Every structure is written in structure tokens, then in C-alpha cells.
PDB file of C-alpha atoms in Angstrom:
ATOM      1  CA  UNK A   1      36.448 -69.244 -16.968  1.00  0.00           C
ATOM      2  CA  UNK A   2      38.304 -69.545 -13.670  1.00  0.00           C
ATOM      3  CA  UNK A   3      42.074 -69.696 -13.378  1.00  0.00           C
ATOM      4  CA  UNK A   4      43.916 -72.608 -11.854  1.00  0.00           C
ATOM      5  CA  UNK A   5      46.159 -71.759  -8.891  1.00  0.00           C
ATOM      6  CA  UNK A   6      49.583 -73.265  -9.473  1.00  0.00           C
ATOM      7  CA  UNK A   7      51.303 -73.342  -6.097  1.00  0.00           C
ATOM      8  CA  UNK A   8      55.056 -72.899  -6.162  1.00  0.00           C
ATOM      9  CA  UNK A   9      54.980 -72.545  -9.925  1.00  0.00           C
ATOM     10  CA  UNK A  10      54.170 -76.242 -10.329  1.00  0.00           C
ATOM     11  CA  UNK A  11      57.698 -77.458  -9.608  1.00  0.00           C
ATOM     12  CA  UNK A  12      56.545 -80.447  -7.531  1.00  0.00           C
ATOM     13  CA  UNK A  13      57.084 -83.832  -9.158  1.00  0.00           C
ATOM     14  CA  UNK A  14      54.449 -86.542  -9.186  1.00  0.00           C
ATOM     15  CA  UNK A  15      53.944 -89.975 -10.661  1.00  0.00           C
ATOM     16  CA  UNK A  16      50.395 -90.480 -11.946  1.00  0.00           C
ATOM     17  CA  UNK A  17      49.182 -93.991 -12.685  1.00  0.00           C
ATOM     18  CA  UNK A  18      46.100 -95.037 -14.605  1.00  0.00           C
ATOM     19  CA  UNK A  19      43.434 -96.992 -12.761  1.00  0.00           C
ATOM     20  CA  UNK A  20      43.694 -99.886 -15.244  1.00  0.00           C
ATOM     21  CA  UNK A  21      47.351-100.250 -14.248  1.00  0.00           C
ATOM     22  CA  UNK A  22      46.470-100.117 -10.541  1.00  0.00           C
ATOM     23  CA  UNK A  23      43.833-102.797 -11.095  1.00  0.00           C
ATOM     24  CA  UNK A  24      46.218-105.075 -12.980  1.00  0.00           C
ATOM     25  CA  UNK A  25      48.833-104.647 -10.241  1.00  0.00           C
ATOM     26  CA  UNK A  26      46.326-105.458  -7.501  1.00  0.00           C
ATOM     27  CA  UNK A  27      45.252-108.552  -9.433  1.00  0.00           C
ATOM     28  CA  UNK A  28      48.906-109.680  -9.601  1.00  0.00           C
ATOM     29  CA  UNK A  29      49.318-109.108  -5.855  1.00  0.00           C
ATOM     30  CA  UNK A  30      46.116-111.001  -5.029  1.00  0.00           C
ATOM     31  CA  UNK A  31      46.873-113.937  -7.310  1.00  0.00           C
ATOM     32  CA  UNK A  32      50.677-114.199  -7.082  1.00  0.00           C
ATOM     33  CA  UNK A  33      51.840-112.027  -4.189  1.00  0.00           C
ATOM     34  CA  UNK A  34      53.273-113.364  -0.978  1.00  0.00           C
ATOM     35  CA  UNK A  35      51.142-112.846   2.134  1.00  0.00           C
ATOM     36  CA  UNK A  36      52.712-110.242   4.425  1.00  0.00           C
ATOM     37  CA  UNK A  37      54.769-108.644   1.651  1.00  0.00           C
ATOM     38  CA  UNK A  38      54.391-105.004   0.602  1.00  0.00           C
ATOM     39  CA  UNK A  39      54.327-104.036  -3.062  1.00  0.00           C
ATOM     40  CA  UNK A  40      54.505-100.435  -4.233  1.00  0.00           C
ATOM     41  CA  UNK A  41      52.447 -99.734  -7.339  1.00  0.00           C
ATOM     42  CA  UNK A  42      53.787 -96.884  -9.426  1.00  0.00           C
ATOM     43  CA  UNK A  43      54.668 -95.844 -12.920  1.00  0.00           C
ATOM     44  CA  UNK A  44      58.228 -94.908 -13.827  1.00  0.00           C
ATOM     45  CA  UNK A  45      56.956 -91.769 -15.571  1.00  0.00           C
ATOM     46  CA  UNK A  46      57.450 -88.608 -13.505  1.00  0.00           C
ATOM     47  CA  UNK A  47      56.054 -85.205 -14.363  1.00  0.00           C
ATOM     48  CA  UNK A  48      56.045 -81.782 -12.748  1.00  0.00           C
ATOM     49  CA  UNK A  49      52.652 -80.330 -11.975  1.00  0.00           C
ATOM     50  CA  UNK A  50      53.488 -77.465 -14.331  1.00  0.00           C
ATOM     51  CA  UNK A  51      54.160 -79.886 -17.202  1.00  0.00           C
ATOM     52  CA  UNK A  52      50.962 -81.785 -16.416  1.00  0.00           C
ATOM     53  CA  UNK A  53      48.949 -78.559 -16.555  1.00  0.00           C
ATOM     54  CA  UNK A  54      50.731 -77.647 -19.809  1.00  0.00           C
ATOM     55  CA  UNK A  55      49.651 -80.976 -21.317  1.00  0.00           C
ATOM     56  CA  UNK A  56      46.083 -80.314 -20.186  1.00  0.00           C
ATOM     57  CA  UNK A  57      46.163 -76.839 -21.717  1.00  0.00           C
ATOM     58  CA  UNK A  58      47.355 -78.268 -25.033  1.00  0.00           C
ATOM     59  CA  UNK A  59      44.522 -80.815 -25.035  1.00  0.00           C
ATOM     60  CA  UNK A  60      42.048 -78.033 -24.251  1.00  0.00           C
ATOM     61  CA  UNK A  61      43.495 -75.603 -26.768  1.00  0.00           C
ATOM     62  CA  UNK A  62      43.938 -73.040 -23.982  1.00  0.00           C
ATOM     63  CA  UNK A  63      47.002 -70.844 -23.504  1.00  0.00           C
ATOM     64  CA  UNK A  64      48.856 -71.761 -20.310  1.00  0.00           C
ATOM     65  CA  UNK A  65      49.187 -68.137 -19.146  1.00  0.00           C
ATOM     66  CA  UNK A  66      45.470 -67.517 -19.711  1.00  0.00           C
ATOM     67  CA  UNK A  67      44.586 -70.521 -17.534  1.00  0.00           C
ATOM     68  CA  UNK A  68      47.088 -70.405 -14.674  1.00  0.00           C
ATOM     69  CA  UNK A  69      47.883 -68.064 -11.813  1.00  0.00           C
ATOM     70  CA  UNK A  70      51.174 -68.833 -10.065  1.00  0.00           C
ATOM     71  CA  UNK A  71      50.916 -68.711  -6.282  1.00  0.00           C
ATOM     72  CA  UNK A  72      53.560 -69.109  -3.607  1.00  0.00           C
ATOM     73  CA  UNK A  73      54.086 -72.655  -2.397  1.00  0.00           C
ATOM     74  CA  UNK A  74      51.878 -74.046   0.339  1.00  0.00           C
ATOM     75  CA  UNK A  75      53.642 -74.505   3.680  1.00  0.00           C
ATOM     76  CA  UNK A  76      54.713 -78.102   4.197  1.00  0.00           C
ATOM     77  CA  UNK A  77      53.926 -79.260   0.666  1.00  0.00           C
ATOM     78  CA  UNK A  78      55.923 -82.291  -0.447  1.00  0.00           C
ATOM     79  CA  UNK A  79      58.112 -81.644  -3.484  1.00  0.00           C
ATOM     80  CA  UNK A  80      57.837 -85.183  -4.848  1.00  0.00           C
ATOM     81  CA  UNK A  81      55.752 -88.346  -4.477  1.00  0.00           C
ATOM     82  CA  UNK A  82      57.770 -91.146  -6.010  1.00  0.00           C
ATOM     83  CA  UNK A  83      57.532 -94.840  -5.191  1.00  0.00           C
ATOM     84  CA  UNK A  84      59.958 -97.615  -6.099  1.00  0.00           C
ATOM     85  CA  UNK A  85      57.892-100.246  -7.905  1.00  0.00           C
ATOM     86  CA  UNK A  86      60.835-102.473  -8.833  1.00  0.00           C
ATOM     87  CA  UNK A  87      59.738-105.242  -6.427  1.00  0.00           C
ATOM     88  CA  UNK A  88      56.316-105.797  -8.020  1.00  0.00           C
ATOM     89  CA  UNK A  89      57.879-105.515 -11.459  1.00  0.00           C
ATOM     90  CA  UNK A  90      60.557-108.134 -10.744  1.00  0.00           C
ATOM     91  CA  UNK A  91      58.793-110.555  -8.400  1.00  0.00           C
ATOM     92  CA  UNK A  92      55.314-110.479  -9.956  1.00  0.00           C
ATOM     93  CA  UNK A  93      56.290-109.594 -13.540  1.00  0.00           C
ATOM     94  CA  UNK A  94      53.994-106.563 -13.544  1.00  0.00           C
ATOM     95  CA  UNK A  95      54.348-103.468 -15.696  1.00  0.00           C
ATOM     96  CA  UNK A  96      52.263-100.368 -16.200  1.00  0.00           C
ATOM     97  CA  UNK A  97      50.826-100.079 -19.701  1.00  0.00           C
ATOM     98  CA  UNK A  98      48.892 -96.794 -19.887  1.00  0.00           C
ATOM     99  CA  UNK A  99      51.126 -93.766 -20.446  1.00  0.00           C
ATOM    100  CA  UNK A 100      50.265 -90.401 -18.955  1.00  0.00           C
ATOM    101  CA  UNK A 101      49.525 -89.002 -22.419  1.00  0.00           C
ATOM    102  CA  UNK A 102      47.197 -91.891 -23.276  1.00  0.00           C
ATOM    103  CA  UNK A 103      45.402 -91.552 -19.950  1.00  0.00           C
ATOM    104  CA  UNK A 104      44.995 -87.806 -20.398  1.00  0.00           C
ATOM    105  CA  UNK A 105      43.633 -88.267 -23.925  1.00  0.00           C
ATOM    106  CA  UNK A 106      41.127 -90.866 -22.684  1.00  0.00           C
ATOM    107  CA  UNK A 107      40.111 -88.576 -19.828  1.00  0.00           C
ATOM    108  CA  UNK A 108      39.595 -85.605 -22.117  1.00  0.00           C
ATOM    109  CA  UNK A 109      37.553 -87.764 -24.504  1.00  0.00           C
ATOM    110  CA  UNK A 110      35.374 -88.842 -21.563  1.00  0.00           C
ATOM    111  CA  UNK A 111      34.963 -85.231 -20.420  1.00  0.00           C
ATOM    112  CA  UNK A 112      33.929 -84.163 -23.913  1.00  0.00           C
ATOM    113  CA  UNK A 113      31.426 -87.038 -24.127  1.00  0.00           C
ATOM    114  CA  UNK A 114      29.932 -86.139 -20.719  1.00  0.00           C
ATOM    115  CA  UNK A 115      30.325 -82.366 -20.683  1.00  0.00           C
ATOM    116  CA  UNK A 116      26.591 -81.622 -20.535  1.00  0.00           C
ATOM    117  CA  UNK A 117      26.347 -83.545 -17.250  1.00  0.00           C
ATOM    118  CA  UNK A 118      29.631 -82.238 -15.834  1.00  0.00           C
ATOM    119  CA  UNK A 119      28.790 -78.570 -16.351  1.00  0.00           C
ATOM    120  CA  UNK A 120      25.790 -78.999 -14.007  1.00  0.00           C
ATOM    121  CA  UNK A 121      28.073 -80.078 -11.141  1.00  0.00           C
ATOM    122  CA  UNK A 122      29.638 -77.717  -8.603  1.00  0.00           C
ATOM    123  CA  UNK A 123      33.182 -76.531  -9.335  1.00  0.00           C
ATOM    124  CA  UNK A 124      33.920 -76.195  -5.631  1.00  0.00           C
ATOM    125  CA  UNK A 125      36.130 -78.887  -4.146  1.00  0.00           C
ATOM    126  CA  UNK A 126      34.824 -80.383  -0.933  1.00  0.00           C
ATOM    127  CA  UNK A 127      37.197 -82.627   0.993  1.00  0.00           C
ATOM    128  CA  UNK A 128      35.352 -85.637   2.396  1.00  0.00           C
ATOM    129  CA  UNK A 129      36.257 -86.630   5.913  1.00  0.00           C
TER     130      UNK A 129
END
């Protein structure tokens, strides 16, 4: 029953990638990559934080305005995190396969299956050093 703080109205753009896609990309790099080369691993799907939260609200059957409090932007916050993954796609024939919507649905299914355990955990975020 706590509201999510949406800094800057959620205008920042991000590219979220599923761990299965990261794993398949790393496998390609390990097995077919050239030593000393750098390969960026990223999806081509970009989403604003606001749209991501909206998707989460829809999956939770919660009204966006009941769940979110818009805050001013944090000082120094990056507006976008976007990588060019064309090199790994072309040279190693890799592609991401799990869409954001599929990943969110799988995550929400997992949460629902494990909710009894999760509700016993602290809601407070603690950054590990």
C-alpha cells in the first residue's frame, strides 16, 4: 500500500533485457567471439519508465494514479541508457528473443507463485557496496 516515486515523471528511456537473452549472448561471445573484442548486449526495445510502470499497473490491476507519486527529477540522472548491439547481432548472429511484455508476464507469474515468501521480506531497498 505504498506509492512508487516516479522521478521526473518517468520520462527517462531504458532498454530492459531478459536474463535468458543475456545468457544466450554471453554464450555466443564465449564460443564464437573474438578475444579482445567488445560486444554490447542489448534489446532494440526501448521504453520510458512511465510506460514500464503503466504496464506493471495493468498486470497488477492497479490504477496508475493510485500507485504513483510524481517527483522532480534527481540531479544528474541520465535520461537514457541505450546500447548499440548491432555488432553482436551481425558478427555472432545473436538476437534477443524475450520481449519486455513476455518477461513482465513471467515475472508477475513468479511473484504470484511466491507471494507468501516475498511478503515476509523487507520492502526497504539497501544498496550493497
